[in-house]
Coordinates of C-alpha atoms in Angstrom, one line a residue:
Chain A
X1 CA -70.6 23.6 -32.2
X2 CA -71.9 20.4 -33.8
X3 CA -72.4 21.3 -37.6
X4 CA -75.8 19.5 -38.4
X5 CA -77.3 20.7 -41.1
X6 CA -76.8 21.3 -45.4
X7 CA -73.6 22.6 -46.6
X8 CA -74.4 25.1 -49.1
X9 CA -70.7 26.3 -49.3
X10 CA -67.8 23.9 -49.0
X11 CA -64.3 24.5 -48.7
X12 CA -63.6 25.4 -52.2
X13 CA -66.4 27.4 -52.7
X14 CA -65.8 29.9 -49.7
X15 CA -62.2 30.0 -51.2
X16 CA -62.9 30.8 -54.4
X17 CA -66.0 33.2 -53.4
X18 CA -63.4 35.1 -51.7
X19 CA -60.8 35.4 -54.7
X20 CA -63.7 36.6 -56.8
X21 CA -64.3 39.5 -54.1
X22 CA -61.1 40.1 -54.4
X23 CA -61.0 40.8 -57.8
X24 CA -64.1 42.9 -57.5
X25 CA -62.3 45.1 -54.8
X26 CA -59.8 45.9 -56.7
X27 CA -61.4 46.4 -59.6
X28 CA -64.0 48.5 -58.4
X29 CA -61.3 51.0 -56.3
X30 CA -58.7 50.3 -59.0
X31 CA -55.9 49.1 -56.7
X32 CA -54.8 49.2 -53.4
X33 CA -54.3 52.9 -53.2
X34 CA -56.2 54.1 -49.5
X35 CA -58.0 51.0 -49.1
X36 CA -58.3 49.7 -45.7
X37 CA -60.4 46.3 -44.5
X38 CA -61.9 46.5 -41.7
X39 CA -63.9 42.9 -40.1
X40 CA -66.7 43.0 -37.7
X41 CA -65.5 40.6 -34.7
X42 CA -65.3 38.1 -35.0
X43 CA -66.0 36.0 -38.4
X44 CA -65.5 39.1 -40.0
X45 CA -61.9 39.5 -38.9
X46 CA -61.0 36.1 -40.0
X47 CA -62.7 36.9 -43.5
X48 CA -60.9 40.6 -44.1
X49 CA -57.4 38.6 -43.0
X50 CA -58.2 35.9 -45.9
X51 CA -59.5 38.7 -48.4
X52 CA -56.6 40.9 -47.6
X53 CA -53.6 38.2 -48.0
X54 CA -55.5 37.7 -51.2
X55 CA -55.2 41.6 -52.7
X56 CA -51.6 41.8 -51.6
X57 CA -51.1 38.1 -53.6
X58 CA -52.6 40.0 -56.5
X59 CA -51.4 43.8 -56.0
X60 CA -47.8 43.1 -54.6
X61 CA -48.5 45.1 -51.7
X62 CA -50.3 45.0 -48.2
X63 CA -53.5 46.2 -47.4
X64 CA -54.2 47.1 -43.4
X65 CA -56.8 45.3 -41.5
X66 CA -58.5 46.4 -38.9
X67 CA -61.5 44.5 -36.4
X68 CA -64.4 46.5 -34.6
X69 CA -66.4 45.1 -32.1
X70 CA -70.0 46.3 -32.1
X71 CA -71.6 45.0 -28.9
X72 CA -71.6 49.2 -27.9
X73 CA -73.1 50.0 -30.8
X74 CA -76.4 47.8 -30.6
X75 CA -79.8 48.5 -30.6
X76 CA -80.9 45.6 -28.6
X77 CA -78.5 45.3 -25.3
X78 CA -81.9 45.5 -23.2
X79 CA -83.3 42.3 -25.0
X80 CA -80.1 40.2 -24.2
X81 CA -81.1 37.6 -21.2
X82 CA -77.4 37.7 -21.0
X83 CA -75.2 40.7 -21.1
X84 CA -72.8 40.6 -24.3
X85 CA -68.8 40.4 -23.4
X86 CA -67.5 43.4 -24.9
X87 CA -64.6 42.7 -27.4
X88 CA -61.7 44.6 -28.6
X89 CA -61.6 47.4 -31.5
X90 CA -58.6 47.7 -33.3
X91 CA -58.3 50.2 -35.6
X92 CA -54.5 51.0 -35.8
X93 CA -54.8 53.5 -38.4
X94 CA -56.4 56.8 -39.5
X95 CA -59.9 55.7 -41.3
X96 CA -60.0 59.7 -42.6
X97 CA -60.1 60.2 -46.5
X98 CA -59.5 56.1 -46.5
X99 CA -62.1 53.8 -48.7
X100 CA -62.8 51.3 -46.2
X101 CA -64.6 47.8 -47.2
X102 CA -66.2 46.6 -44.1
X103 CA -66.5 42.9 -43.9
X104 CA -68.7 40.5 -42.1
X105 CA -69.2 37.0 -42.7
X106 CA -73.2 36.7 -42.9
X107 CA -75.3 39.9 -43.9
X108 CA -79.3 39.2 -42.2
X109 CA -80.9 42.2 -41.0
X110 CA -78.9 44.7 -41.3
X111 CA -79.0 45.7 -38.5
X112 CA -75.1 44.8 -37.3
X113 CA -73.5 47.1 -40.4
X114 CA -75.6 49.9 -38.7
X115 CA -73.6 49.5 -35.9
X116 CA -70.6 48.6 -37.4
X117 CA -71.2 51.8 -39.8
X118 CA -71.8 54.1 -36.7
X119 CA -68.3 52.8 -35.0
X120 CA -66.5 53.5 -37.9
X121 CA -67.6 56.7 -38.1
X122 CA -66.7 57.5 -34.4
X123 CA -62.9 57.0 -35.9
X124 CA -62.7 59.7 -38.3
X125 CA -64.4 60.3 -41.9
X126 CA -63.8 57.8 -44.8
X127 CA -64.1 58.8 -47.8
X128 CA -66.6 55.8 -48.4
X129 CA -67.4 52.7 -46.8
X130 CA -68.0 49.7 -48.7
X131 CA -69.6 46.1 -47.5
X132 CA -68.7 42.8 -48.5
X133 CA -70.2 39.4 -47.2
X134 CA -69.4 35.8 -47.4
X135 CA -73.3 35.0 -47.5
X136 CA -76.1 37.5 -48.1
X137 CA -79.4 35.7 -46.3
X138 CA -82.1 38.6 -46.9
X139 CA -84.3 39.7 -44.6
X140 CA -83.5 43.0 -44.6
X141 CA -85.0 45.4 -41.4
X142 CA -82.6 48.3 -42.9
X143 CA -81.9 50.1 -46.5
X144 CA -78.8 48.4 -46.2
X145 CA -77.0 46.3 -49.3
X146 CA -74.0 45.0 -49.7
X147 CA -71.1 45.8 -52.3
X148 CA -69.9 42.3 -52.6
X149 CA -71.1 39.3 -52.1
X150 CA -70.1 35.3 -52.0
X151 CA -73.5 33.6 -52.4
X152 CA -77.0 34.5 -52.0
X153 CA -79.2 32.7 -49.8
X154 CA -82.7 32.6 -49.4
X155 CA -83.4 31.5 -46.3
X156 CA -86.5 31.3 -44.0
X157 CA -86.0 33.2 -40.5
X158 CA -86.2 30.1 -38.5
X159 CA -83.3 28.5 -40.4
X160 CA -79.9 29.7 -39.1
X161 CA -76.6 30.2 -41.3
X162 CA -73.4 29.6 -39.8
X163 CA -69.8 30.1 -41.4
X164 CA -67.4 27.4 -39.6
X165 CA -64.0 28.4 -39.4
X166 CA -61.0 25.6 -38.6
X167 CA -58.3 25.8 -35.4
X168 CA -56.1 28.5 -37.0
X169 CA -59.4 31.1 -38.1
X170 CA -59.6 29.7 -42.0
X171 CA -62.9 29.6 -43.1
X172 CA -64.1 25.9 -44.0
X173 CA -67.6 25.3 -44.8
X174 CA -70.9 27.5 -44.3
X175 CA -73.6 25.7 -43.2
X176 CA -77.4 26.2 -43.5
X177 CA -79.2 24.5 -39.9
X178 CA -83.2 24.5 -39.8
Chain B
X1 CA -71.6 33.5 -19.2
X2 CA -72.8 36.8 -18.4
X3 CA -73.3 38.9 -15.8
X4 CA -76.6 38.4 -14.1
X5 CA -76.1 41.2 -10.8
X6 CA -78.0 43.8 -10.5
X7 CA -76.2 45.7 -8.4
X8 CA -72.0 46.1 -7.7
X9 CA -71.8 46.5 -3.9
X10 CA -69.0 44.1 -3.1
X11 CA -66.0 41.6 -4.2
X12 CA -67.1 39.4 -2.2
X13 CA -70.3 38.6 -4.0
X14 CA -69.0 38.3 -7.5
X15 CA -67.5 35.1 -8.3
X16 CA -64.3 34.8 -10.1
X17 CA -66.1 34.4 -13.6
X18 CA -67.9 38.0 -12.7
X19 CA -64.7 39.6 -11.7
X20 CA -62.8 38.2 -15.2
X21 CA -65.9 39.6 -17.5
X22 CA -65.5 43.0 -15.8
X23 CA -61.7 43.3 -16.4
X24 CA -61.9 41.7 -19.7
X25 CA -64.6 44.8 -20.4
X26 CA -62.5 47.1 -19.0
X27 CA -59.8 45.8 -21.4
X28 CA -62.2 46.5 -24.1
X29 CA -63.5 49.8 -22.9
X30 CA -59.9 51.3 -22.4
X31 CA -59.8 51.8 -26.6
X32 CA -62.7 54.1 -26.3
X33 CA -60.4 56.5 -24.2
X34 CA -57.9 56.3 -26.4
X35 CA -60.3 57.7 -29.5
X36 CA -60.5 61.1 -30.7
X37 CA -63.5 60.7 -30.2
X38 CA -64.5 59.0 -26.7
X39 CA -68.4 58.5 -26.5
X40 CA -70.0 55.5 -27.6
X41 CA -73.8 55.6 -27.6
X42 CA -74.0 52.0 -25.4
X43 CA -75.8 53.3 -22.7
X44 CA -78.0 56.2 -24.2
X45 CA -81.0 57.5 -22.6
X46 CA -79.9 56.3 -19.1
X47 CA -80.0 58.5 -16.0
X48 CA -76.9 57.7 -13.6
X49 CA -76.9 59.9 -10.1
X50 CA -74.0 60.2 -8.5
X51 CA -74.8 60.7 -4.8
X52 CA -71.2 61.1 -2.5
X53 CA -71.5 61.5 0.9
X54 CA -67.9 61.4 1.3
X55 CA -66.1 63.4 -0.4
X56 CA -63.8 62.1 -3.1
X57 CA -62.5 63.6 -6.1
X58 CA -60.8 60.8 -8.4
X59 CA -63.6 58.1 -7.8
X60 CA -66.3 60.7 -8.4
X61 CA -65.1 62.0 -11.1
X62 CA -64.1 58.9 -12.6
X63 CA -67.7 57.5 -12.6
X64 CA -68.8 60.7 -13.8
X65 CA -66.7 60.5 -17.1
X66 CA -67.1 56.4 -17.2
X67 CA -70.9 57.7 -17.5
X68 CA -70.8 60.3 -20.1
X69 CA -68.3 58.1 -22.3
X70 CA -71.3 55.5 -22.6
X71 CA -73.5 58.2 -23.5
X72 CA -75.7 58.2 -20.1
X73 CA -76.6 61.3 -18.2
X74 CA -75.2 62.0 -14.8
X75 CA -76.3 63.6 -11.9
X76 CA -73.7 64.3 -9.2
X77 CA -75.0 65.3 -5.5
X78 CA -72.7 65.5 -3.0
X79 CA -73.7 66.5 1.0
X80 CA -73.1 69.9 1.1
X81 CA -75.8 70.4 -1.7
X82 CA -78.6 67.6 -0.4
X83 CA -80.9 67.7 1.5
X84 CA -78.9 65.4 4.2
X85 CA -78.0 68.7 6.1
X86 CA -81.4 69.2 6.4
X87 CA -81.9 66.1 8.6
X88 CA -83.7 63.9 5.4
X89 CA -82.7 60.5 5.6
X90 CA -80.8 57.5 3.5
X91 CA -84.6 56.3 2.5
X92 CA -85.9 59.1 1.9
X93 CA -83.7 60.8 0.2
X94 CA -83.4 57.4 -2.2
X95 CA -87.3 57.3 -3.0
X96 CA -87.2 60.7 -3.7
X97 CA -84.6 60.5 -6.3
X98 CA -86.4 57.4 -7.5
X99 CA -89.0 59.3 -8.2
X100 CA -87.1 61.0 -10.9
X101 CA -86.5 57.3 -12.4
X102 CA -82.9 56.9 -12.1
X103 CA -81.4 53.8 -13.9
X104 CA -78.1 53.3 -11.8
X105 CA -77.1 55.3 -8.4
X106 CA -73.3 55.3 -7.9
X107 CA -73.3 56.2 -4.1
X108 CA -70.5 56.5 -1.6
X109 CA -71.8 56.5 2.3
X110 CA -69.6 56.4 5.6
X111 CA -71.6 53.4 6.9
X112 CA -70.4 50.1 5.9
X113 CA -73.7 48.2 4.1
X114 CA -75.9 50.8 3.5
X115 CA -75.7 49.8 -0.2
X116 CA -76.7 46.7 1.1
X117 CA -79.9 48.7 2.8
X118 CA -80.5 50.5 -0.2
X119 CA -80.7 48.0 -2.8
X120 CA -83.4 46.8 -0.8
X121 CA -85.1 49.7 -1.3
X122 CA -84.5 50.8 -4.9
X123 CA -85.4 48.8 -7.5
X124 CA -82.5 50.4 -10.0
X125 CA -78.9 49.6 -10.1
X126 CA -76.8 49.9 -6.8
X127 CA -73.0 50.3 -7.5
X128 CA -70.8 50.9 -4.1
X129 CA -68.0 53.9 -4.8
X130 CA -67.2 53.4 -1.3
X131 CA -69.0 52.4 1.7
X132 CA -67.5 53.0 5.9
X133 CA -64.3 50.9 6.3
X134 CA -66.6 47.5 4.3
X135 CA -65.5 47.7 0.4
X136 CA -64.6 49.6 -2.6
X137 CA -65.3 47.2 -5.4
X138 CA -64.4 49.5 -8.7
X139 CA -60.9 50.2 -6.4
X140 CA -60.3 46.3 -6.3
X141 CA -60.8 45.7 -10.1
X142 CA -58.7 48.6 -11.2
X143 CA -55.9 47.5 -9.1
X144 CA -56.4 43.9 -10.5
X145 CA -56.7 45.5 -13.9
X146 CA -53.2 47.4 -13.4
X147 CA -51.6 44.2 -12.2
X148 CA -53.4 42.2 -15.1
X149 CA -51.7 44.9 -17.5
X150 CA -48.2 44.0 -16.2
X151 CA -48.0 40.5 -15.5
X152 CA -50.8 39.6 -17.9
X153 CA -52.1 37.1 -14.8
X154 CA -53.0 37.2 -11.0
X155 CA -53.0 34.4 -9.8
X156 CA -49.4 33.0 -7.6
X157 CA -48.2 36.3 -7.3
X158 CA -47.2 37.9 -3.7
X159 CA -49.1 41.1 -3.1
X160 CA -48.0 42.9 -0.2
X161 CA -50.7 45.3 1.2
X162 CA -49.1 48.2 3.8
X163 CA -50.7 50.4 6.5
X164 CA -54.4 50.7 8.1
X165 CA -55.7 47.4 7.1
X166 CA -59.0 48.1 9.6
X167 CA -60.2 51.6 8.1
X168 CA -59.5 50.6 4.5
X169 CA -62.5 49.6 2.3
X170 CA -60.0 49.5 -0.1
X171 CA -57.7 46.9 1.4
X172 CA -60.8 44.8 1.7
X173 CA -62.0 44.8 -1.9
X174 CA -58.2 44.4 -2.9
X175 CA -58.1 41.1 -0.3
X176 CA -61.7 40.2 -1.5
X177 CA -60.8 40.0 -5.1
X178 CA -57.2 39.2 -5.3
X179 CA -57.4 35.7 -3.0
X180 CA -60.5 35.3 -6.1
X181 CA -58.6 35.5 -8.5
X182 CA -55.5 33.3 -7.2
X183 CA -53.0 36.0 -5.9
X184 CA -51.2 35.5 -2.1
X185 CA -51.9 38.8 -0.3
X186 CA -49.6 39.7 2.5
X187 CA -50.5 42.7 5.1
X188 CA -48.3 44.6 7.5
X189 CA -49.1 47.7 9.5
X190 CA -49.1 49.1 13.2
X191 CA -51.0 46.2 15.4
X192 CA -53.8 48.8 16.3
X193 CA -54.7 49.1 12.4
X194 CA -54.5 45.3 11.3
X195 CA -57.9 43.9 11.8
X196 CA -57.6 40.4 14.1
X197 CA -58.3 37.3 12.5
X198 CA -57.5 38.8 8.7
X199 CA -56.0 35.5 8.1
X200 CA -59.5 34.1 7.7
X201 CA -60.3 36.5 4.8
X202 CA -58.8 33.9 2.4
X203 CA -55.2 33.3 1.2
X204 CA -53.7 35.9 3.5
X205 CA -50.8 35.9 5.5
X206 CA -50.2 38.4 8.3
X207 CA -46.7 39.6 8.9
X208 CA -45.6 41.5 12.3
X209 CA -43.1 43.9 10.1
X210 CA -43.5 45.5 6.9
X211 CA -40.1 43.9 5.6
X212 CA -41.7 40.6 5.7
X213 CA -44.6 41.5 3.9
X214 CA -43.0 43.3 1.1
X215 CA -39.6 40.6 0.7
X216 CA -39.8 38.8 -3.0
X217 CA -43.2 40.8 -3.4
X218 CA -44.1 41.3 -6.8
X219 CA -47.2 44.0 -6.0
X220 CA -46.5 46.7 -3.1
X221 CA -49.8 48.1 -2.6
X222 CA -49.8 51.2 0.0
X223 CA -52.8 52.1 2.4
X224 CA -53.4 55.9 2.6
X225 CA -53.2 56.8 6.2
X226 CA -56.8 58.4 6.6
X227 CA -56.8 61.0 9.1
X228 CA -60.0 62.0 8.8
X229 CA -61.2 58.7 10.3
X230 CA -59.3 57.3 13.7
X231 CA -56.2 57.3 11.7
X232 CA -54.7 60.4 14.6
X233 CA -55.4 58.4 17.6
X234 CA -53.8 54.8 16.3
X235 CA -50.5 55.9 16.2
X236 CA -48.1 58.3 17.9
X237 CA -47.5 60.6 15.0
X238 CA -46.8 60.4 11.4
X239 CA -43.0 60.4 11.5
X240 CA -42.9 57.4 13.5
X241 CA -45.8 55.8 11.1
X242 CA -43.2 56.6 8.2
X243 CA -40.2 54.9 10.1
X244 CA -42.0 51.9 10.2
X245 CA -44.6 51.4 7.5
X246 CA -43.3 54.0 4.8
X247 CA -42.2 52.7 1.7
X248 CA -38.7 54.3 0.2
X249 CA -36.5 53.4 -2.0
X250 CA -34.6 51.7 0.4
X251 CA -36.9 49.3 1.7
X252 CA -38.5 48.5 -1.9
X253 CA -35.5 46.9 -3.0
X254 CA -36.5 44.2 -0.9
X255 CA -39.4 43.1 -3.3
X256 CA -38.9 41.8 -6.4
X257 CA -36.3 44.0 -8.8
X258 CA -39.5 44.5 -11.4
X259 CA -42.5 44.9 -8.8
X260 CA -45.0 47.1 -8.8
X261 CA -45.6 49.7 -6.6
X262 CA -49.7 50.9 -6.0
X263 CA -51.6 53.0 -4.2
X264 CA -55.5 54.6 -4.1
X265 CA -54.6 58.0 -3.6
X266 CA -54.4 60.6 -2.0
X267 CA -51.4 59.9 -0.9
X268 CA -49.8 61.5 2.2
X269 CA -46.5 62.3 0.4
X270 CA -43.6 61.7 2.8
X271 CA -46.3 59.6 5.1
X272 CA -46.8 56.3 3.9
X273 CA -44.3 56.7 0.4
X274 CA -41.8 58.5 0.0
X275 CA -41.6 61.2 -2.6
X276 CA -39.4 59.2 -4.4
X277 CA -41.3 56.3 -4.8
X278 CA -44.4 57.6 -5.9
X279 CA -42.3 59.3 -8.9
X280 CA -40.3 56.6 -9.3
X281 CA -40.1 53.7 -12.0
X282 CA -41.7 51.7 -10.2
X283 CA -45.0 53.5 -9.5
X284 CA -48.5 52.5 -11.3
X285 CA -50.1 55.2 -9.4
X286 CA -51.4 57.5 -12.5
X287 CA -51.6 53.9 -14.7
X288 CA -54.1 53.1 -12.1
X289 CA -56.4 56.2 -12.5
X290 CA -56.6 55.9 -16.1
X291 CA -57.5 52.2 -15.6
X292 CA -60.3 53.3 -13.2
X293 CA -62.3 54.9 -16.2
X294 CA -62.3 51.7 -18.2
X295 CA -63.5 49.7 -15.4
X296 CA -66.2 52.1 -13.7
X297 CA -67.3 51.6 -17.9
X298 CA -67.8 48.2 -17.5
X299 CA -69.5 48.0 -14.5
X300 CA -71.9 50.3 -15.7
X301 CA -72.8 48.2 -18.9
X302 CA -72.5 45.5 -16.8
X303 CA -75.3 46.4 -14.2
X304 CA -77.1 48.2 -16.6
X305 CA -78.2 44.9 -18.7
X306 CA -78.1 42.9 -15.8
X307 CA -81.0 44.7 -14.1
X308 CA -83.0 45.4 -17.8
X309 CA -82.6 41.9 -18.5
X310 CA -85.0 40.2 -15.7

């Protein structure tokens, strides 16, 4: 994808956004202790792999990650000119009586940690379920907020925000296209 | 790319793209039945009828858990229960279940292409479960699914297909989407059950013995002798049929040491495989039935958005 448009992140902002929400993880669950990641295919993955080998840097031990795919769980499947390829969910561990922080890369309507939220559930019973997002962009169609956040944006709905990842899934720059 | 049919009546109108989305759903879908809990609410609100004039057990069934694991409602009528035996026909009975506002019918007929004569009819989803001796497209992408699983690929392999090439929709769908997808399909059986000019299907060899067919094979794919269709009067008698065209564990060991050994059930134990085989090592035959869940799943979703999406 050709990447015309203002960078309101760059590469050393994303990475230092995502220390900071490190840092808040932890500090808000004190620890490590039953916390799980989980990303929401597929930006999300690449995010809760970068924010997890970041609490195991800090904590001295790792933190599972796990990816759900919510093309199942839509709301919209009949409004899709084309039908959606369905990716994989892998959850290889118990979610029950975990604190799970579910991560996505941009957080718009809302409408996505719904689903994400109802999958999750469909694997057992956390004992909560936190969200954290590289860019919050309002906009909001749901009572939905998120626990952690990079950067706000404010953003009109015609504009579109994108989070560019490199050739081996690192996140590089996000990128604001009218 | 996306999946823009509205109906699944045959391999041989999908292209190759079609055919890799549904078993790259199917790979997807296969976590769902591996979840405590196995529903997801994709296809909620949807009315699937599941109308069998054949009978069938695994296929049937299948779609109907494929169905309730998405969250749609299914219907099942089967022949001894419709209105068929009162004279009512194909048509007919179609607009009349229309009426009720079906989203999908899943339908197995004995006459090859009356999916075909249906979907003219119907404005909601066709998907073929089986039609006369033409094709059997969710058995064709569950066997490519199995083989996928195992050699992670399709294309360049040898697939041997054994038995009654000419009754088998099965064999057809397998031909149909194998040659798609890259795979060299070989059939043997008795001359009076190998359909002439098979060669012209695609990339298929036919081979006078089964040996030849099944030498350096990495797939062993065997038909079900169907005696319920002609299957009694196109050879002199099942013990001779197994002589010649039975796999055991003899002859297998001319494939490949790893191959695979297949087959749509139900099979005629002692018929066309010996007891053996079908418990062996070697056998994907209950791999193949769990497979069959994930990818009636994906052909629901598929057709489901295809047809909502015009």
């Amino acid at each position: 994808m050709t990447t015309e448009g203002t960078v309101i992140l760059d590469g050393t902002g994303v990475k230092r956004a995502l220390t900071r929400i490190a840092h808040e993880i932890l500090e808000k669950n004190k620890g490590v202790k039953g916390l799980v990641l989980v990303g929401i295919r597929t930006g999300g993955v690449h995010l809760a792999h970068e924010l997890a080998a970041r609490l195991s840097e800090i904590e001295g031990e790792k933190v599972p990650v796990g990816a759900v795919d919510i093309t199942l769980y839509r709301d919209d499947i009949k409004g899709h000119a084309e039908h959606l390829p369905v990716g994989k969910t892998e959850i290889p561990f118990t979610l029950e009586g975990q604190n799970v922080v579910l991560v996505d890369d941009v957080l718009y309507t809302g409408r996505t940690i719904r689903a994400a939220m109802d999958a999750l559930m469909d694997h057992g019973r956390p004992t909560s379920i936190q969200l954290a997002v590289l860019v919050d962009r309002g906009h909001r169609e749901l009572p939905i907020r998120a626990d952690f956040v990079g950067r706000n944006v404010p953003t009109s709905r015609t504009e579109n925000i994108q989070v560019m990842f490199d050739a081996a899934n690192k996140p590089t720059d996000v990128v604001l296209q009218k | 790319m996306g999946f823009k049919h509205k109906d699944i009546i045959a391999l041989r109108d999908l292209t190759k793209e079609d055919i890799e989305l549904l078993i790259s759903t199917a790979e997807s879908m296969r976590e769902i039945n591996s979840r405590d809990i196995k529903k997801v609410p994709t296809l909620r609100g949807k009315t699937i009828i599941n109308l069998f004039y054949e009978a069938s057990t695994r296929t049937r069934t299948s779609f109907e858990i494929a169905a309730k694991r998405l969250s749609a409602d299914t219907v099942n009528i089967s022949p001894s229960t419709s209105s068929a035996t009162k004279g009512e026909t194909l048509a007919d009975t179609a607009l009349n279940l229309l009426a009720m506002k079906p989203d999908i019918i899943v339908m197995r007929h004995a006459v090859s292409g009356s999916h075909y004569f249906l979907s003219q009819k119907v404005p909601c989803s066709i998907i073929n479960a089986g039609d006369g001796a033409h094709e059997h497209p969710s058995q064709g992408l569950l066997d490519m699914l199995t083989i996928k699983d195992k050699f992670g690929r399709l294309d360049g392999l040898k697939v041997a297909i054994v038995g009654d090439i000419t009754h088998s929709r099965v064999a057809r769908s397998d031909i149909q989407g194998l040659t798609k997808m890259g795979s060299h399909v070989f059939l043997a059986g008795p001359p009076t059950m190998v359909p002439p000019g098979a060669e012209r299907l695609g990339n298929v060899t036919v081979c006078p013995t089964m040996r030849e067919a099944i030498q350096d094979a990495d797939v062993v794919i065997m038909l079900r002798i169907q005696q319920e269709r002609q299957g009694k009067t196109l050879m002199p008698n099942a013990r001779e049929y197994s002589r010649y065209f039975g796999l055991n564990p003899e002859n297998l060991k001319l494939a490949k040491p790893d191959a695979m050994v297949m087959h749509p059930g139900p099979i005629n134990r002692g018929v066309e495989m010996s007891s053996y085989v079908v418990d062996g090592p070697q056998s994907h035959i209950l791999k193949q039935v769990e497979n069959g869940v994930a990818v009636r799943m994906a052909m629901l979703y598929h057709v489901c958005g295809g047809e909502l999406a015009e």
